[in-house]
Coordinates of C-alpha atoms in Angstrom, one line a residue:
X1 CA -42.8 70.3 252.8
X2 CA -39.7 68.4 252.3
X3 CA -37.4 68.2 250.0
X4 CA -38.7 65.1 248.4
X5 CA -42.1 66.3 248.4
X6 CA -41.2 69.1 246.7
X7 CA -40.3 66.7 243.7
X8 CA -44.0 65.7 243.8
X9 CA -46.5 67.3 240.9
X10 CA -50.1 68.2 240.6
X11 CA -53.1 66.8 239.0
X12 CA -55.9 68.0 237.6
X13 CA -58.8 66.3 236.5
X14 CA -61.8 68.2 235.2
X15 CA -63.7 68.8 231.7
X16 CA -63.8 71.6 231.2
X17 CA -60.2 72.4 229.0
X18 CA -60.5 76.2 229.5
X19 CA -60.4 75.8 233.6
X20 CA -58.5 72.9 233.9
X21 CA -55.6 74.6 232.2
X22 CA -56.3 78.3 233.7
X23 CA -56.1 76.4 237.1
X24 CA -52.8 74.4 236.2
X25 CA -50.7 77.3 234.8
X26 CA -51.7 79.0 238.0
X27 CA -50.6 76.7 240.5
X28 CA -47.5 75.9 238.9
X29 CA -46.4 79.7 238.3
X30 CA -47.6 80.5 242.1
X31 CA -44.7 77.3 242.7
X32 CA -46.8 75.0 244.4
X33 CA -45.0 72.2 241.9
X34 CA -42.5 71.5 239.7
X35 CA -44.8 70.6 237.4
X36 CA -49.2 70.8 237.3
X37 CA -50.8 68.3 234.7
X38 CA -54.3 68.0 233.6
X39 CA -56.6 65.9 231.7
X40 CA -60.4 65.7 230.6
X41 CA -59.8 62.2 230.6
X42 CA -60.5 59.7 233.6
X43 CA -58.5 56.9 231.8
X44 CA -55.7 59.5 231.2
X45 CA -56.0 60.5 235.0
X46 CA -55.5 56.9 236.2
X47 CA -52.5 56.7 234.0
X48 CA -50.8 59.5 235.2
X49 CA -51.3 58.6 239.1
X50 CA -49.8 55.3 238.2
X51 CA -46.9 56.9 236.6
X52 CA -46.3 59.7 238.7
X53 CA -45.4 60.8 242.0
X54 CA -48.3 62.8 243.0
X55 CA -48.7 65.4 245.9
X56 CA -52.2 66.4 244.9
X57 CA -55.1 65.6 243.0
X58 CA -58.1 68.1 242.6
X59 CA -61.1 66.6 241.0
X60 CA -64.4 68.1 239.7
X61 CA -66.8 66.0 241.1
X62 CA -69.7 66.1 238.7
X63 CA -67.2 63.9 236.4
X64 CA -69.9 61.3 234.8
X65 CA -69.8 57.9 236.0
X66 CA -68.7 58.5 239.6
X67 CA -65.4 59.0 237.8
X68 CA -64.0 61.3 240.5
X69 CA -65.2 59.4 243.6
X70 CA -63.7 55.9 241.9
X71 CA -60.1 57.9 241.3
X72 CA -60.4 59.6 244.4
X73 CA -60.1 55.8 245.6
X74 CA -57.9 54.9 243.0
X75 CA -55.3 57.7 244.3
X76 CA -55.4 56.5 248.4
X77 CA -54.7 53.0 247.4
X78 CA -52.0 53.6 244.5
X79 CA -50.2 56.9 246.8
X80 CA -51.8 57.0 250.4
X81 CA -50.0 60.3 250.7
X82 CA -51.5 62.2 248.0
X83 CA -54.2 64.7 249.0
X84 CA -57.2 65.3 247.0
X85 CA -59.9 68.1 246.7
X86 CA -63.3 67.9 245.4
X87 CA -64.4 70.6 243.0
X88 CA -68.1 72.0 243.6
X89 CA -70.5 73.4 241.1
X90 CA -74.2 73.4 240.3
X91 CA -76.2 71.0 241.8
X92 CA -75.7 69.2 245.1
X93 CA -75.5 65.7 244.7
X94 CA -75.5 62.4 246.2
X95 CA -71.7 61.7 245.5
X96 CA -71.1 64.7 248.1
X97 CA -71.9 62.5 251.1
X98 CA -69.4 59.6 249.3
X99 CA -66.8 61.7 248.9
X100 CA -66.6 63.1 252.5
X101 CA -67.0 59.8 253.8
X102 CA -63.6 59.3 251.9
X103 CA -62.5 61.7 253.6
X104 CA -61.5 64.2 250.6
X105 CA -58.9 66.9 252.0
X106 CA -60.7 69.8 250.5
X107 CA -64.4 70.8 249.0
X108 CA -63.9 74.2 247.1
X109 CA -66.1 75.7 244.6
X110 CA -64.7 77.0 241.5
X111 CA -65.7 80.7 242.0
X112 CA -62.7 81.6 244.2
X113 CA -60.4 84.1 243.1
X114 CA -57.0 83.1 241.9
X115 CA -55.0 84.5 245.3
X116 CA -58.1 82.6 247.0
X117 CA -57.6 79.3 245.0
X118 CA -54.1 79.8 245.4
X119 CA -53.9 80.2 249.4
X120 CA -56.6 77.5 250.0
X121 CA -54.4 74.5 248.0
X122 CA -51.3 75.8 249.6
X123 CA -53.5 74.9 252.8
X124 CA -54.4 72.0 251.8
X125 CA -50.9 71.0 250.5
X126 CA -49.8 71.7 254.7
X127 CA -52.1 69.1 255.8
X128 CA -55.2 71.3 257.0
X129 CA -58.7 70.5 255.8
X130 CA -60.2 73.4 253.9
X131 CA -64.0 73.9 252.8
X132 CA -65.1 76.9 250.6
X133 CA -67.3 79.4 253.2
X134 CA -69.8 78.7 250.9
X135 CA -69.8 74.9 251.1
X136 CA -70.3 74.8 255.1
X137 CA -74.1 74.2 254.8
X138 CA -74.3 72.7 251.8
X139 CA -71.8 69.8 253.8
X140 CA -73.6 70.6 257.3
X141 CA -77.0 69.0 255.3
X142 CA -75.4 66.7 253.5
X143 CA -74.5 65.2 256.3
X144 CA -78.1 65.6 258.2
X145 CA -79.5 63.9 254.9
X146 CA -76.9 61.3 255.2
X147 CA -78.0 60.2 259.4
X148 CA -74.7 61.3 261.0
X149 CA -76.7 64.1 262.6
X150 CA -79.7 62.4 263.4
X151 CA -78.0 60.8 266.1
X152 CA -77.9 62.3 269.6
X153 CA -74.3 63.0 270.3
X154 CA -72.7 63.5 274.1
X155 CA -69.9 64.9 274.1
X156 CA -69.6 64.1 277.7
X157 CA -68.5 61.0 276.8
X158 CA -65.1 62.3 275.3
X159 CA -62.2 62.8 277.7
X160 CA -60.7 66.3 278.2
X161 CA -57.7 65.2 275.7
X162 CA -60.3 64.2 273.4
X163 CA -62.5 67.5 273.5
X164 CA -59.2 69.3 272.8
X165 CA -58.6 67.2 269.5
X166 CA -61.8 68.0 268.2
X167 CA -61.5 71.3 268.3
X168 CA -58.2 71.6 266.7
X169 CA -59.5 69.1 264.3
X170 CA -62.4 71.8 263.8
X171 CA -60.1 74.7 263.7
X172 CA -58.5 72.6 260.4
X173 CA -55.3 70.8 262.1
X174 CA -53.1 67.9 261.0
X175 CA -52.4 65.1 263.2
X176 CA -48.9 66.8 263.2
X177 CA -50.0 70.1 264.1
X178 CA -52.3 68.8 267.0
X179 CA -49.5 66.7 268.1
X180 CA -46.9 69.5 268.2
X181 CA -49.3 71.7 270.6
X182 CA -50.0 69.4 272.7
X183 CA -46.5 67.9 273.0
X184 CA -47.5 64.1 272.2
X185 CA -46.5 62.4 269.2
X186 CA -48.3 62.2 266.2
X187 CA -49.6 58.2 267.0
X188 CA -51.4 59.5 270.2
X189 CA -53.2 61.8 268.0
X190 CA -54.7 59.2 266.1
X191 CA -55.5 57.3 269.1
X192 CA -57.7 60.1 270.5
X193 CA -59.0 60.7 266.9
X194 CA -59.9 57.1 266.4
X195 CA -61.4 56.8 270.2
X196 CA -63.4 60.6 269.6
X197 CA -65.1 59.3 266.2
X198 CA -66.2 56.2 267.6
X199 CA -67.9 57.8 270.5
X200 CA -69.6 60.6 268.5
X201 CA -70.8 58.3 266.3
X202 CA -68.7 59.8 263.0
X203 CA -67.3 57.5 260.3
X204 CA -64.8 60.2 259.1
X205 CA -62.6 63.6 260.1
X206 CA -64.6 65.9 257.9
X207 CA -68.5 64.7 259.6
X208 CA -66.7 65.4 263.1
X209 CA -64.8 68.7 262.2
X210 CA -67.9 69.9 260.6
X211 CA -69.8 69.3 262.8
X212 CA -67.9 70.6 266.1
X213 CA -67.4 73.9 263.9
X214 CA -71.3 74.5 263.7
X215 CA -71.9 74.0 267.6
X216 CA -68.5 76.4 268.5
X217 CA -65.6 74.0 269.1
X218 CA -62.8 75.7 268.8
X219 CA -59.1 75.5 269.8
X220 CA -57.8 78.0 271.5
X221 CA -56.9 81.4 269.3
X222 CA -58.2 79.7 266.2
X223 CA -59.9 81.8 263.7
X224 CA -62.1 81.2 261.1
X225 CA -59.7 82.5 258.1
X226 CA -61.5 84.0 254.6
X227 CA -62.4 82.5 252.0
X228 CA -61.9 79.1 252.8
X229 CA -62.8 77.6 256.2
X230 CA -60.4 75.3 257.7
X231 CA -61.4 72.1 259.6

């Protein structure tokens, strides 16, 4: 992260006031920001994205009212930078499929640890897309459910360039990071991204990576790091 980036704070939107805050005083002692805010309150939420510089934004997702999937969007058209994670609990529900369709940077459940919670934002935070362990086949049928696996997909279709994007974008790498091994800038990533989605069929990152990670694609020396799995 840059210097100017490291200006950027944290929000929090989830409520439950115990957590919320827990989870706040955590990150900002652990120095992922300056400065971690959190509300209960979605018109609250909106207010501080508008008035802030923001380099993340972690939302429960069982927020009434859509509420997190409608500032989710609210966040990539006010500060396209900004990541976001979707917090899991409970029940499984519809607004799952919506929210990785929006291509969310993150799905974690809330009973990590706090080193685990810690090291999977920091993750986050350097561009990789990180799923709870626990999450991968709750977001592998999600996306059955939702049709993107009910359609055949031939891989043979993809180039060689484009078989090794997908699996560093299953093995949880930026555009930047996939760029920098393969010694091409960071626009001929997207290129290859945008050409291996269409192909497979995929509307968005996450359905590819998670997909490629449950049939073995894999870039090369990539691990599957604990607790969180990277895509």
């Amino acid at each position: 992260m840059g210097a100017d980036d490291s200006q950027k704070t944290i929000l929090i939107v989830d409520e439950n006031p115990i957590y919320r805050l827990a989870l706040a005083d955590l990150l900002q002692k652990q120095g992922l920001a300056p400065k971690v805010y959190s509300t209960g309150s979605v018109e609250e939420a909106r207010q501080e994205v508008s008035a802030r510089r923001l380099k993340l934004v972690i939302l429960d997702l069982s927020l009434p009212d859509h509420a997190a999937l409608d500032l989710l969007q609210f966040v990539k058209e006010q500060q396209p930078a900004c990541k976001g994670i979707m917090l899991l609990q409970g029940r499984f529900n519809d607004e799952l499929m919506a929210a990785i369709r929006m291509e969310a940077d993150g799905f974690l459940t809330k009973n990590h640890t706090p080193e685990e919670m810690v090291t999977l934002v920091h993750r986050v935070l350097q561009g990789q897309m990180v799923i709870s362990d626990s999450l991968t086949n709750i977001l592998a049928l999600t996306l059955r459910n939702g049709g993107t696996e009910n359609e055949e997909k031939n891989t043979d279709s993809l180039t060689s360039r484009e078989q090794e994007v997908l699996g560093y974008i299953a093995s949880g790498l930026s555009n930047k990071a996939i760029a920098a091994r393969l010694s091409i800038t960071d626009g001929t990533v997207k290129v290859h991204v945008k050409h291996m989605l269409k192909k497979l069929g995929f509307r968005s990152r996450v359905e590819a990576a998670v997909w490629a990670s449950e049939r073995g694609f894999r870039s090369p020396g990539a691990g599957v790091p604990d607790p969180g799995r990277k895509f």
